Structures are given as structure tokens and as C-alpha cells.
XYZ file of N, CA and C in Angstrom:
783
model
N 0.819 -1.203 0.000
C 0.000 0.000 0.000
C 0.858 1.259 0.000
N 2.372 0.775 0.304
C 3.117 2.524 0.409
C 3.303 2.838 -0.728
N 3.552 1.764 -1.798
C 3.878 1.660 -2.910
C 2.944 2.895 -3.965
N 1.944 2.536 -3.483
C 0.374 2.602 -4.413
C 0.380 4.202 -3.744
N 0.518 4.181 -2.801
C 0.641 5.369 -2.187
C 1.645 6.506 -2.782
N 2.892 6.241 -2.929
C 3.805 7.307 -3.337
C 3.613 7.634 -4.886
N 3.286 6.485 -6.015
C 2.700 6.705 -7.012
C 1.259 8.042 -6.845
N 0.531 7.446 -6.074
C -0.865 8.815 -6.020
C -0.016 9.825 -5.725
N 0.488 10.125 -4.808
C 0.941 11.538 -4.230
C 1.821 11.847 -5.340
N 2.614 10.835 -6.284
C 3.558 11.498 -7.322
C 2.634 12.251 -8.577
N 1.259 11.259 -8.885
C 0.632 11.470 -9.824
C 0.018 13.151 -9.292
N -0.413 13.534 -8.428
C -1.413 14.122 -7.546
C -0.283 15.742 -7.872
N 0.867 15.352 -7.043
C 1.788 16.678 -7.196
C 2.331 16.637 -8.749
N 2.536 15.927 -9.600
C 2.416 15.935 -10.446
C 1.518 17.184 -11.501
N 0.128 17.109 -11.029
C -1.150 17.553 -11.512
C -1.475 19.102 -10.652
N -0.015 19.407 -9.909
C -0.132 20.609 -9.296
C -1.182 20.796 -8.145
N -1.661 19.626 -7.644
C -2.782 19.697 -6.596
C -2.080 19.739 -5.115
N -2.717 20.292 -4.210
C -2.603 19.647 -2.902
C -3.234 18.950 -2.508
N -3.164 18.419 -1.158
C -3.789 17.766 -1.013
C -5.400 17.792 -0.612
N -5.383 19.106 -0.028
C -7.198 19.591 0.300
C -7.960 19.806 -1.296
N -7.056 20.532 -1.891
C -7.743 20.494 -3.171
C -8.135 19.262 -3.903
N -7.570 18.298 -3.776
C -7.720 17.165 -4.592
C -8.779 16.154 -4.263
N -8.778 16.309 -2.140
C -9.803 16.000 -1.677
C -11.143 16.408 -2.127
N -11.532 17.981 -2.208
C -12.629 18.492 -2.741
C -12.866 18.153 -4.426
N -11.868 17.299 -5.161
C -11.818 17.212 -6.380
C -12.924 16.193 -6.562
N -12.275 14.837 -5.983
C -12.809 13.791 -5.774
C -14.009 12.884 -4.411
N -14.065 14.237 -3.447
C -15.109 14.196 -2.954
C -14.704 13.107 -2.140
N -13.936 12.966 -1.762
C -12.868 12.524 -0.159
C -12.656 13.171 0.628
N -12.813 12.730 1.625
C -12.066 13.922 3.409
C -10.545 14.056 3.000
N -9.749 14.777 3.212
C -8.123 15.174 3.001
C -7.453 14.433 4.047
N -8.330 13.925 5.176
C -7.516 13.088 5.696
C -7.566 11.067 5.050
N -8.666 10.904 4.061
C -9.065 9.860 3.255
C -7.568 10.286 2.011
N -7.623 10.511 1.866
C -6.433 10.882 0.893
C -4.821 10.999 1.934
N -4.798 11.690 2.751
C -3.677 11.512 3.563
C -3.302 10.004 3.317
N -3.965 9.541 4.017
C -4.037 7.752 4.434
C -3.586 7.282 3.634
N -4.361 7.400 2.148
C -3.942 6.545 0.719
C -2.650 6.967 0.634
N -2.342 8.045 0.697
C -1.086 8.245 0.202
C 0.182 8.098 1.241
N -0.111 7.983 2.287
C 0.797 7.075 3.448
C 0.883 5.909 3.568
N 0.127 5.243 2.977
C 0.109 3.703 3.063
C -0.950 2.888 4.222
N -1.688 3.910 4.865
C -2.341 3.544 5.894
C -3.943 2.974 5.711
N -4.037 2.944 4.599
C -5.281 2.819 4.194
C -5.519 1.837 2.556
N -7.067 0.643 2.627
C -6.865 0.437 1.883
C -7.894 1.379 0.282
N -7.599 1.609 -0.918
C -7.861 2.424 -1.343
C -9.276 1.661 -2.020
N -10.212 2.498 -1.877
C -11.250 1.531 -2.057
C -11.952 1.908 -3.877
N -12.518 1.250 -4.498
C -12.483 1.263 -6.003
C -13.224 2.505 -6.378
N -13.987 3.043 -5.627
C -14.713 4.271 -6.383
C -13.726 5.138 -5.894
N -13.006 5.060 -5.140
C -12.018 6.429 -4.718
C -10.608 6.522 -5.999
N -10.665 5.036 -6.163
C -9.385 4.803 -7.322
C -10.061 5.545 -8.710
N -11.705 5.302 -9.189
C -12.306 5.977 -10.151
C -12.259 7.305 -10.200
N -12.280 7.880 -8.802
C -12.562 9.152 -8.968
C -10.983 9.871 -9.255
N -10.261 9.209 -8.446
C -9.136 9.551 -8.401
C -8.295 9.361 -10.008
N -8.664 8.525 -10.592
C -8.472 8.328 -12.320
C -8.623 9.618 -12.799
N -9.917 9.833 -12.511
C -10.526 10.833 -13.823
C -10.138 12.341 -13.005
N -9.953 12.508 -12.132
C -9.091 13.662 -11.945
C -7.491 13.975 -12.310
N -6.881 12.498 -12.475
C -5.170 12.697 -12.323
C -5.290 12.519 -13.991
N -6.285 12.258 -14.803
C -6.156 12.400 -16.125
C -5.975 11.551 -16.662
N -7.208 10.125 -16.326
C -7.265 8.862 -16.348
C -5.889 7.899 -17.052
N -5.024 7.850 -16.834
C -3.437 7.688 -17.193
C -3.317 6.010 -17.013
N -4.685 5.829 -16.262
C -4.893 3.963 -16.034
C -4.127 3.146 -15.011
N -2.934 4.340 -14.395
C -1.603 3.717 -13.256
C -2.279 3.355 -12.010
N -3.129 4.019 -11.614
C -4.107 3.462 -10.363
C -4.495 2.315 -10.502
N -5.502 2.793 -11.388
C -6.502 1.334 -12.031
C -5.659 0.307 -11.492
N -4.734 0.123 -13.048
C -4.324 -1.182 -12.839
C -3.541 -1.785 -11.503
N -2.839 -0.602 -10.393
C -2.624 -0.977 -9.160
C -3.054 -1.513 -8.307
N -4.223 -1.215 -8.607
C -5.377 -1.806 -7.308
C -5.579 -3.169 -7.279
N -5.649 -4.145 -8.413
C -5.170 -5.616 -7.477
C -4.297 -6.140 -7.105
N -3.063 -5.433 -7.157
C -1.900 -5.790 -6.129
C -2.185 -5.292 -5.057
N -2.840 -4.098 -4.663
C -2.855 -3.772 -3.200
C -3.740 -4.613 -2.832
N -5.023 -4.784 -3.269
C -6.141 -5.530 -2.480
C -5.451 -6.861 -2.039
N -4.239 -7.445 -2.353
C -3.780 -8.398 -1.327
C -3.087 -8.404 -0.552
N -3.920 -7.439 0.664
C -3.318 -7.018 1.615
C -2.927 -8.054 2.945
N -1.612 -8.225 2.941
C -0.988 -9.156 4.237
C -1.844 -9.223 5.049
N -2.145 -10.194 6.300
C -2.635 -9.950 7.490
C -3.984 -9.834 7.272
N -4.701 -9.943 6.741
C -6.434 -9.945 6.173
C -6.440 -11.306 5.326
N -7.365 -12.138 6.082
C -7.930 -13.127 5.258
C -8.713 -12.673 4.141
N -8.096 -13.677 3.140
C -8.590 -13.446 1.754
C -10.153 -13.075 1.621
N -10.917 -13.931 2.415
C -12.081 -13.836 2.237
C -13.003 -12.351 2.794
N -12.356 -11.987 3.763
C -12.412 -10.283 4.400
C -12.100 -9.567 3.850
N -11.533 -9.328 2.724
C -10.744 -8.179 2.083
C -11.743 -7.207 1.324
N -12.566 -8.129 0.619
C -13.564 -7.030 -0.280
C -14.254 -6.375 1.222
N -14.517 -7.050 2.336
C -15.313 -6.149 3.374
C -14.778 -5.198 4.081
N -13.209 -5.437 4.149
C -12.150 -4.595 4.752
C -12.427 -2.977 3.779
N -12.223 -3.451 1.684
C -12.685 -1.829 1.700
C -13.655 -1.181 1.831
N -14.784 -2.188 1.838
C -15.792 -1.253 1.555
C -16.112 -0.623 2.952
N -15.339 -1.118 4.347
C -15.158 -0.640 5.615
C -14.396 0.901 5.805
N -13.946 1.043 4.479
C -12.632 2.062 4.696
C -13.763 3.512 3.930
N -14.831 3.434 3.607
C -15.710 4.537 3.126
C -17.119 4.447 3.751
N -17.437 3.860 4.794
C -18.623 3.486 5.204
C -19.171 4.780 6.244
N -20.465 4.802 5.857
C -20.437 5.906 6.701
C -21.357 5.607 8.500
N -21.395 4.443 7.927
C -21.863 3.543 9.238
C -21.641 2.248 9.372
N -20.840 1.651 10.513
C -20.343 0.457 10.506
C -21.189 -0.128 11.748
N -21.573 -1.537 11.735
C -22.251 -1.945 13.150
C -21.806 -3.674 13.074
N -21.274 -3.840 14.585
C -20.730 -5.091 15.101
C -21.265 -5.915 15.742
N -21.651 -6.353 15.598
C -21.966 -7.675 16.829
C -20.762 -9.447 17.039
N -20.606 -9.444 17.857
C -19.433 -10.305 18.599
C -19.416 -11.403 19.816
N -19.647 -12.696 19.356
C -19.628 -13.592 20.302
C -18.772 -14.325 20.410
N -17.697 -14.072 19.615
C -16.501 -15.190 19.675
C -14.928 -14.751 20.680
N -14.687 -13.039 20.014
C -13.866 -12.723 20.319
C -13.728 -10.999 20.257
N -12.928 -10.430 20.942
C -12.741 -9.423 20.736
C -12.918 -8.449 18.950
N -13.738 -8.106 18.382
C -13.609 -7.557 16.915
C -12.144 -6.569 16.470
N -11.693 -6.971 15.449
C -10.340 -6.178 14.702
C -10.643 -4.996 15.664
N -11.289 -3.942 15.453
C -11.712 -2.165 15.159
C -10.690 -2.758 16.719
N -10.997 -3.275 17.802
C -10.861 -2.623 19.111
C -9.694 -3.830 20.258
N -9.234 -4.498 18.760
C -8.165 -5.633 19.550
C -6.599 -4.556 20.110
N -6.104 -4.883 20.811
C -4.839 -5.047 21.443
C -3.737 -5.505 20.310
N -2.322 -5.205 20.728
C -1.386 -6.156 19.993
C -1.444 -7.421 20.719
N -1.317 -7.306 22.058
C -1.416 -8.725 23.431
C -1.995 -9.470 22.736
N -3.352 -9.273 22.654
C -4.325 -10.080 22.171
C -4.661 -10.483 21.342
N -4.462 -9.909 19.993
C -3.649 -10.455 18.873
C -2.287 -11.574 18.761
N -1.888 -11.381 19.708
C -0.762 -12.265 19.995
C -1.317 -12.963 20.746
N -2.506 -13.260 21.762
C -2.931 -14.239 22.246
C -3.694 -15.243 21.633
N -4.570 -14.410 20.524
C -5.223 -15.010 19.375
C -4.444 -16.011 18.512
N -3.358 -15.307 18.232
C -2.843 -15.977 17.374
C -1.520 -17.466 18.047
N -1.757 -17.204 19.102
C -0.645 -18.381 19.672
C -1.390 -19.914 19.517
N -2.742 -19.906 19.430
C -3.473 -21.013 19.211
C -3.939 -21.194 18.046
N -3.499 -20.376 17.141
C -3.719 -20.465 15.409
C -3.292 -22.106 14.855
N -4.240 -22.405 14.732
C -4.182 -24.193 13.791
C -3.852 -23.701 12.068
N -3.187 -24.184 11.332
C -1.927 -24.554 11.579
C -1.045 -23.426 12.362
N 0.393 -23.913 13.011
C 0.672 -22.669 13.723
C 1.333 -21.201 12.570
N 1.590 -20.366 13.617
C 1.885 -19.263 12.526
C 3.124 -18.969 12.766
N 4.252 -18.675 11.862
C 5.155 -17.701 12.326
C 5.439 -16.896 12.730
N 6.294 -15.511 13.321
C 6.583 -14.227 13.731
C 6.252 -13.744 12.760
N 6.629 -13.336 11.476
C 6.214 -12.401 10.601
C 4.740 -12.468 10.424
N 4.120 -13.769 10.642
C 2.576 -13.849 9.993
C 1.929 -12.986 11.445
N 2.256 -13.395 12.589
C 1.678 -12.889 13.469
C 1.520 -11.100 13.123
N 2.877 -10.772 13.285
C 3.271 -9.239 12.705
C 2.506 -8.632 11.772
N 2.093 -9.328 10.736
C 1.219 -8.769 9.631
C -0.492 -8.748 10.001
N -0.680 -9.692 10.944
C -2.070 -9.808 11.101
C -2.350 -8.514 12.211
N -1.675 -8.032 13.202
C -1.767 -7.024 14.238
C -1.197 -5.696 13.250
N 0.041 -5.775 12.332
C -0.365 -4.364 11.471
C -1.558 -4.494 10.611
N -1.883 -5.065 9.974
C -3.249 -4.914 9.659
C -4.656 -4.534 10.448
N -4.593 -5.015 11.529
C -5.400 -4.620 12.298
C -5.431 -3.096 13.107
N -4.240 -2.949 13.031
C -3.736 -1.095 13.506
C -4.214 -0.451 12.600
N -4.383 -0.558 11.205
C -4.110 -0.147 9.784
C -6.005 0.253 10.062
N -6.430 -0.816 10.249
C -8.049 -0.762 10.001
C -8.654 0.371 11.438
N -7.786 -0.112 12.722
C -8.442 0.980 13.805
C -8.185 2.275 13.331
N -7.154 2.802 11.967
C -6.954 4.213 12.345
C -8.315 4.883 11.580
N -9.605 3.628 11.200
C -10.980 4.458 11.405
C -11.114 4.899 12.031
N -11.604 4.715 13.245
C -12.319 4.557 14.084
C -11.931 6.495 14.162
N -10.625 7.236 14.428
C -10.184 8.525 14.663
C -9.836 9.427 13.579
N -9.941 7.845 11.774
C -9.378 9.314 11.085
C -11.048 9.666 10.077
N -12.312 8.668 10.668
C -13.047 9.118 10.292
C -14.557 9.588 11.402
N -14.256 10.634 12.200
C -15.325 10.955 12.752
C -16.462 11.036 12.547
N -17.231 11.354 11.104
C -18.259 11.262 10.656
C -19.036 10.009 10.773
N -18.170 8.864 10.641
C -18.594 7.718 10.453
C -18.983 6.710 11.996
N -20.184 6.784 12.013
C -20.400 6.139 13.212
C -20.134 4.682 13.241
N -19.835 4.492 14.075
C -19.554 2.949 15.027
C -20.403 2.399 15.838
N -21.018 1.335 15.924
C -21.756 0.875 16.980
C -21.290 -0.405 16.925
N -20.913 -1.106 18.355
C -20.439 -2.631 18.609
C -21.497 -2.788 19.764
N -21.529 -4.324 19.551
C -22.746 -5.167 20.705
C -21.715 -6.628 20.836
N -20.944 -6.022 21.910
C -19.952 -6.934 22.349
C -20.747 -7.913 23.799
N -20.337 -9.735 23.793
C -21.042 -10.513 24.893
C -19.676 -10.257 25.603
N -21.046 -10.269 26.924
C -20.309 -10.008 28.170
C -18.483 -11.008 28.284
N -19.251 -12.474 27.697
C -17.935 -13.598 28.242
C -17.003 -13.096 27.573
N -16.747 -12.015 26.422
C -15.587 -12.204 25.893
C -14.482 -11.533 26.884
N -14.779 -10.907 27.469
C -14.328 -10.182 28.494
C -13.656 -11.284 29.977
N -14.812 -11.869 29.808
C -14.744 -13.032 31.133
C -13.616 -14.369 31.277
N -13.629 -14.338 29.446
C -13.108 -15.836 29.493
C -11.465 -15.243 29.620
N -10.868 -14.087 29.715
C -9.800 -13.656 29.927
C -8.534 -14.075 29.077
N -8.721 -13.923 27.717
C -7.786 -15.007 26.968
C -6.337 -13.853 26.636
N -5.486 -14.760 26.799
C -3.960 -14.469 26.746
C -3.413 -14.118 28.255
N -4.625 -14.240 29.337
C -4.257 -14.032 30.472
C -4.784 -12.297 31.460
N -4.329 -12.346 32.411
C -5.004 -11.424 33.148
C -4.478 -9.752 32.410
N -3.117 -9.914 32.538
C -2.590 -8.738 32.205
C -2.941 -8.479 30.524
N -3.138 -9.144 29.826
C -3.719 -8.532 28.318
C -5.185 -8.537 28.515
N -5.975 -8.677 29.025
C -7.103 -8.256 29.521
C -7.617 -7.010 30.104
N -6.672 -6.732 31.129
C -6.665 -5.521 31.613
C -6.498 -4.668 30.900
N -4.843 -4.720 30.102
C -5.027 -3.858 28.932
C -5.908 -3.575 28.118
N -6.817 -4.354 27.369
C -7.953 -4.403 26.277
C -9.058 -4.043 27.210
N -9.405 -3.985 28.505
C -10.687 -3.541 28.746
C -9.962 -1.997 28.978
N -9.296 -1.676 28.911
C -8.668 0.149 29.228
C -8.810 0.433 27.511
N -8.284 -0.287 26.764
C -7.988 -0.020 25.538
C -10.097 0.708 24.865
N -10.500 -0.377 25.247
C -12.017 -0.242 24.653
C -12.005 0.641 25.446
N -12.092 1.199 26.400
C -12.615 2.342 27.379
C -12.456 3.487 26.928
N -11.419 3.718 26.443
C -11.092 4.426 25.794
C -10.999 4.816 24.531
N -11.539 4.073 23.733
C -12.284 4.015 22.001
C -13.654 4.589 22.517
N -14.181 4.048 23.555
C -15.574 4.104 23.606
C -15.835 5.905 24.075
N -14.573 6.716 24.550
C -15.131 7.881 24.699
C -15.119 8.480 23.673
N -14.720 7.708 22.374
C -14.887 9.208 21.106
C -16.529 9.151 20.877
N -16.640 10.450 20.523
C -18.130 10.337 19.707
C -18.661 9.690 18.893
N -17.728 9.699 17.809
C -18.686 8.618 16.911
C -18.286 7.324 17.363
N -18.601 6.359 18.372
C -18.524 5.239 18.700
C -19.342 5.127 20.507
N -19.877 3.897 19.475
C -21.106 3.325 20.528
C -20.574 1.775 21.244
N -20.216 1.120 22.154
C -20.079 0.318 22.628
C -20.886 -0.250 23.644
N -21.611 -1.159 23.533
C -22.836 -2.166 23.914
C -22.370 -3.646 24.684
N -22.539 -3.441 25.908
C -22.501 -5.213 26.535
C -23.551 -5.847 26.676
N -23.143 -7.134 25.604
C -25.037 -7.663 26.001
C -24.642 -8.631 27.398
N -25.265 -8.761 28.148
C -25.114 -8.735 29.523
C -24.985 -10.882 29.360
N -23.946 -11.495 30.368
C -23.881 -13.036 30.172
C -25.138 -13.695 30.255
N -26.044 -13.165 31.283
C -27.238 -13.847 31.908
C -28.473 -12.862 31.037
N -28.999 -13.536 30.341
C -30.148 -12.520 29.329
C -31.190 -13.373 28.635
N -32.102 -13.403 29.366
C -33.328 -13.888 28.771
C -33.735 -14.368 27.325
N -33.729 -12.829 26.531
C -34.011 -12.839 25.120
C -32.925 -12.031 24.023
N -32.903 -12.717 23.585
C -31.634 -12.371 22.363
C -31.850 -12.607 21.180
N -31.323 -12.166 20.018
C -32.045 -12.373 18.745
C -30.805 -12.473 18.138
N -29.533 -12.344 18.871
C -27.831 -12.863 18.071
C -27.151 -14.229 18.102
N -28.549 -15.314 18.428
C -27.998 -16.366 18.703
C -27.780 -17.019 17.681
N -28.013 -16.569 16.700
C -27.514 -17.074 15.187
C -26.106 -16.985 15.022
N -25.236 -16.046 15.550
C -23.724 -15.980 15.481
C -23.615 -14.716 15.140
N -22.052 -14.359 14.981
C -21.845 -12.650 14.781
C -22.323 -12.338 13.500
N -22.072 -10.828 13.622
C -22.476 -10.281 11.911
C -21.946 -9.217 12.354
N -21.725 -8.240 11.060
C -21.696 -7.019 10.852
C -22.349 -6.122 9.782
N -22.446 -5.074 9.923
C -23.364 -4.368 8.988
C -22.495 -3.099 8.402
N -22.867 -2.722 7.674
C -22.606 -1.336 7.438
C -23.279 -0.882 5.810
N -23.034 0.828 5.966
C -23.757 1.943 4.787
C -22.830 2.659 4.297
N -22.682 2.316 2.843
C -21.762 3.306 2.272
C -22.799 4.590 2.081
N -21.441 5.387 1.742
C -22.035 7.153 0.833
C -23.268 6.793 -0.031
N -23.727 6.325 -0.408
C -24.911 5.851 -1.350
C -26.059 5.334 -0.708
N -25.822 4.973 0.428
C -27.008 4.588 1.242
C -27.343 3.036 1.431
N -26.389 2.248 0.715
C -26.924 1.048 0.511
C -26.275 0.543 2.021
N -26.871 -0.686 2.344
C -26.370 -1.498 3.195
C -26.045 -2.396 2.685
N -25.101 -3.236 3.677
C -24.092 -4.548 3.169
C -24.223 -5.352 4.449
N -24.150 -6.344 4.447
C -23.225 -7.626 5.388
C -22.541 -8.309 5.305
N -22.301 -9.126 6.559
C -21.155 -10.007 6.261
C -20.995 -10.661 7.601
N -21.134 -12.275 7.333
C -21.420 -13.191 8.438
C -19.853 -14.042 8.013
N -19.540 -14.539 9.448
C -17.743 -15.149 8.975
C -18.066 -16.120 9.859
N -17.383 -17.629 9.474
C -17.340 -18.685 10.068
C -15.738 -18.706 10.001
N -15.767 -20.573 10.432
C -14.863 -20.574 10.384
C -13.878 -21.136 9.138
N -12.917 -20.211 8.549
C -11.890 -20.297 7.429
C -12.952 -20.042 6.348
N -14.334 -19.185 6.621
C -14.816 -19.018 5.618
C -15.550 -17.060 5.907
N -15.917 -16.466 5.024
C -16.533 -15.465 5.314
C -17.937 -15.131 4.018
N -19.121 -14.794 4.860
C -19.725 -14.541 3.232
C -20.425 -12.992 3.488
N -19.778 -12.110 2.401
C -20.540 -10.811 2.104
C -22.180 -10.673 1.489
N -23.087 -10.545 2.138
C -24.181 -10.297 1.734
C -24.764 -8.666 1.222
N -25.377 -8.633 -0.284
C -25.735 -7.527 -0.808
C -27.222 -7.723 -0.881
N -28.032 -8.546 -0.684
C -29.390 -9.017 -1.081
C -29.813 -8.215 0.088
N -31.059 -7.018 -0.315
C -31.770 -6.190 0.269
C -32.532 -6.862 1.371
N -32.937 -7.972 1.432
C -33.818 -8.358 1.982
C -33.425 -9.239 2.897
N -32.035 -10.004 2.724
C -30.987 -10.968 3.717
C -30.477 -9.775 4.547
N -30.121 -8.532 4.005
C -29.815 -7.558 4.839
C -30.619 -6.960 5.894
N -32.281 -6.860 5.392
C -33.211 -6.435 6.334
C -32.908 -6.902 7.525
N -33.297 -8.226 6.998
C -33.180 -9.407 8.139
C -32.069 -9.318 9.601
N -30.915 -9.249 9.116
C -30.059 -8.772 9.639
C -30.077 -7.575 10.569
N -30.076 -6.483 10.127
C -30.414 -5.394 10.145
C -31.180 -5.154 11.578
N -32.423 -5.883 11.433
C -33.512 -6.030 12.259
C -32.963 -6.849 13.455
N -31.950 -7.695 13.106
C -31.879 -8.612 14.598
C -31.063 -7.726 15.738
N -29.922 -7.194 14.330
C -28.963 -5.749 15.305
C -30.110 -4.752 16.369
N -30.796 -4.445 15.661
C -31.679 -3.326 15.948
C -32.328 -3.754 17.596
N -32.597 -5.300 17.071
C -32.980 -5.523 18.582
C -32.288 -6.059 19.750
N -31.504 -6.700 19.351
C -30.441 -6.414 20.548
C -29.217 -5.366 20.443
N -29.646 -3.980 20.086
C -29.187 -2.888 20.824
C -30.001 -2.382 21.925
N -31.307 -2.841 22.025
C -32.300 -2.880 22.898
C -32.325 -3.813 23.707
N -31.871 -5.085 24.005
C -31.741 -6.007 24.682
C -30.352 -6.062 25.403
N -29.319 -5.597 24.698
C -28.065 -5.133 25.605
C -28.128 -4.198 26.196
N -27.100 -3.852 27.395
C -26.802 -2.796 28.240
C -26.959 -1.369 27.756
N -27.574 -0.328 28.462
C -27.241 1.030 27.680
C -26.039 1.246 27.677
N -25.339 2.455 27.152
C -23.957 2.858 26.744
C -23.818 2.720 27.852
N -24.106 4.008 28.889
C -23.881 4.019 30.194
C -22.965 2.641 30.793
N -24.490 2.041 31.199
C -24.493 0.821 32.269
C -23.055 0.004 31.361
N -22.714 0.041 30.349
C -21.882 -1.049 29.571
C -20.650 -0.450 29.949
N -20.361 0.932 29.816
C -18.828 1.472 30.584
C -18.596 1.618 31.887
N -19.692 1.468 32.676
C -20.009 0.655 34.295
C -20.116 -0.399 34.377
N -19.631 -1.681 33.796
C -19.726 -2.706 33.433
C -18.239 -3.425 33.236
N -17.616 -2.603 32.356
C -16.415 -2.597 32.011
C -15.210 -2.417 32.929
N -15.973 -1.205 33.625
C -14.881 -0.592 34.305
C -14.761 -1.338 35.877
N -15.948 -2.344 36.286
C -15.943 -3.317 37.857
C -15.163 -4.544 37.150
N -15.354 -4.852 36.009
C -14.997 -5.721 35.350
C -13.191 -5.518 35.284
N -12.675 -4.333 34.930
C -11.475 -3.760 35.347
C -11.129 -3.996 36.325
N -11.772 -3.397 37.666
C -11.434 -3.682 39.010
C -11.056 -4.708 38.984
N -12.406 -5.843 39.143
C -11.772 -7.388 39.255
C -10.555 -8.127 39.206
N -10.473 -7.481 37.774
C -8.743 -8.211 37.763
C -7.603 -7.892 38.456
């Protein structure tokens, strides 16, 4: 991605632009363009279009973009959801397995990955936690874009990689959870009625309004575009944001949960 990156910024100064200008060209935030052109971001296909037909469609993007989309550290099967994550103007989580990318630790990433079947190497580990840094610098470099997670209580409970990377990751979320655009939800261990017992999902709305999903097993992931598989979806989120903890009670929740350890 630095690669793809120093090419834009060459093409870009090239074309006598800065960088705010070029943002307002193509109808990107200047910090959406920062990113691309640092390497911090992956560049998602209508931004590469727009970005064509401003630098004077020359085709060097274009054809870049499927070397970047195989980005290290992202399972193959996540990747188309990873960009369309990187322009969304609403993202929503739900989580019963494990801590979600947006709000992991390196620890815990490294705790994750010490029980990886087949095992992994140092570098693979390395690539899967920069990738995952790569994807949190949403969460701050796009404020507009709201966040909402509906995290279960046990993931917290079952304490994995041990006490001290725990501690860390419940400070870590505590502190994601005070920006504004981000909502963090505990659905409580002991709970009557639930409508996520189907397994995790995620949702989200690009600039266009459409919604998307995307349900992940295991060594498999499937993106859903069907309006009506999405409703569905959609609707189960909706109700257990109502069946989990308010914001409140969930960062009072977190934070005895802190104590504890």
C-alpha cells in the first residue's frame, strides 16, 4: 500500500494539486487521501475511479489496485469487506466469539494468534496485528462515520492471553468508547431474550445509502448484498441494541470488570 501510495501523491503533485484540493476534487475527506497516500489505508475502487478521472485517467491506479487488495494480514475472504469498511459511513458489530479487529490489542492479537491451527510464524503474526492497527486508524481518522459494537459479556470473562492482556484491552475499549462517533454495547452473560444467537455479523452503509453484510465462520466469510438478507439482519442488530446494556451501564460494566482483575 506505500507503494500505491507514493505513485498517487507522485501522480497528484504531479497535476499541481494539494492535497485539500484534490480531496474536494474527488469528494474525499483530506484526511481519506492523507491515508492513501501514506500507506495507511486500503484504497477503495470508487475512490481509485474518482481519483483516475481527476489525475487524467493515465490507467496507473486502475491497474494498481489488485496488487494492493492483497493485503498481508487480512484473510482473503475479508478483504472485499475490509474496503468497503474504509468509506462506510456507518459500521455496526456484533461479537460472540472474540474481541472484533476495530478494538483488539497487539497482546491479544498475539494471544489469538498463539493457538492459530496450523501454527503461525513471527512475521505472519506481525502482519495480522499491522493490519489490524491499519483498520483501527478508522475509528479517529473518520469521525463522521459512526460505530456501533454489541460486544457478549464472556468475551471479556473468558480472559484469553491471560489477566494482564485483559486488563489492557478492557482500558484499551474504554477508551475508544469515549470518542463520539462510537457506541459500545454489553449484552449482559445472563439474558433472557436475544435475537444474536444465530452468530456474529456485521453491517454497514456506504455514501450511497446502501447497506451490506457479512457473516464469517470458520476459514470461511460470506458478504451479503441481497436487500432483503440484509433487512433481516439489520432487524436482529436493531434488537439487541435494545436487549443489551445502555452505553452508560456497559462502561459501568467494564470498568468493575477492570477492578476485578
Amino acid at each position: 500500500m506505500r507503494t500505491f501510495g507514493a505513485v498517487h501523491q507522485a501522480l497528484r503533485e504531479h497535476a499541481g494539486m494539494t492535497r485539500e484540493e484534490f480531496a474536494d476534487r474527488v469528494r474525499f475527506s483530506k484526511h481519506t487521501v492523507a491515508s492513501v497516500e501514506l500507506g495507511r489505508r486500503m484504497p477503495d475502487p470508487a475512490y481509485v475511479e474518482q481519483a483516475e478521472g481527476v489525475l487524467g485517467n493515465t490507467g496507473a491506479l486502475r491497474k494498481a489496485l489488485p496488487t494492493v487488495a492483497r493485503q498481508p494480514g487480512l484473510a482473503a475472504w475479508f478483504r472485499r469487506w475490509a474496503r468497503l469498511e474504509t468509506t462506510a459511513i456507518a459500521l455496526c458489530t456484533y461479537e460472540c466469539r472474540m474481541i472484533p479487529g476495530l478494538l483488539q490489542t497487539k497482546a491479544y492479537v498475539d494471544a489469538l494468534s498463539a493457538d492459530q491451527l496450523p501454527p503461525l510464524d513471527d512475521s505472519q503474526i506481525e502482519e495480522r496485528w499491522v493490519a489490524r492497527a491499519e483498520r483501527q486508524q478508522l475509528l479517529r481518522e473518520r469521525p463522521n462515520t459512526a460505530f456501533s459494537f454489541i460486544l457478549e459479556e464472556q468475551l471479556f470473562l473468558r480472559r484469553t492471553g491471560g489477566t494482564e492482556v485483559m486488563r489492557e484491552l478492557i482500558d484499551h475499549v474504554l477508551e475508544v468508547a469515549r470518542l463520539r462517533n462510537v457506541e459500545i454495547q454489553i449484552m449482559p452473560l445472563v439474558q433472557e431474550s436475544h435475537a444474536g444467537l444465530q452468530g456474529p455479523m456485521r453491517l454497514l452503509e456506504t455514501p450511497e445509502n446502501k447497506w451490506f453484510a457479512y457473516c464469517e465462520g470458520q476459514e470461511s466469510g460470506l458478504l451479503i448484498s441481497d436487500p432483503k438478507l440484509v433487512s433481516v439482519l439489520h432487524n436482529r442488530y436493531a434488537r439487541m441494541r435494545s436487549q443489551a446494556l445502555t452505553i452508560k451501564d456497559s462502561v459501568s460494566l467494564l470498568q468493575r470488570m477492570r477492578g476485578d482483575l
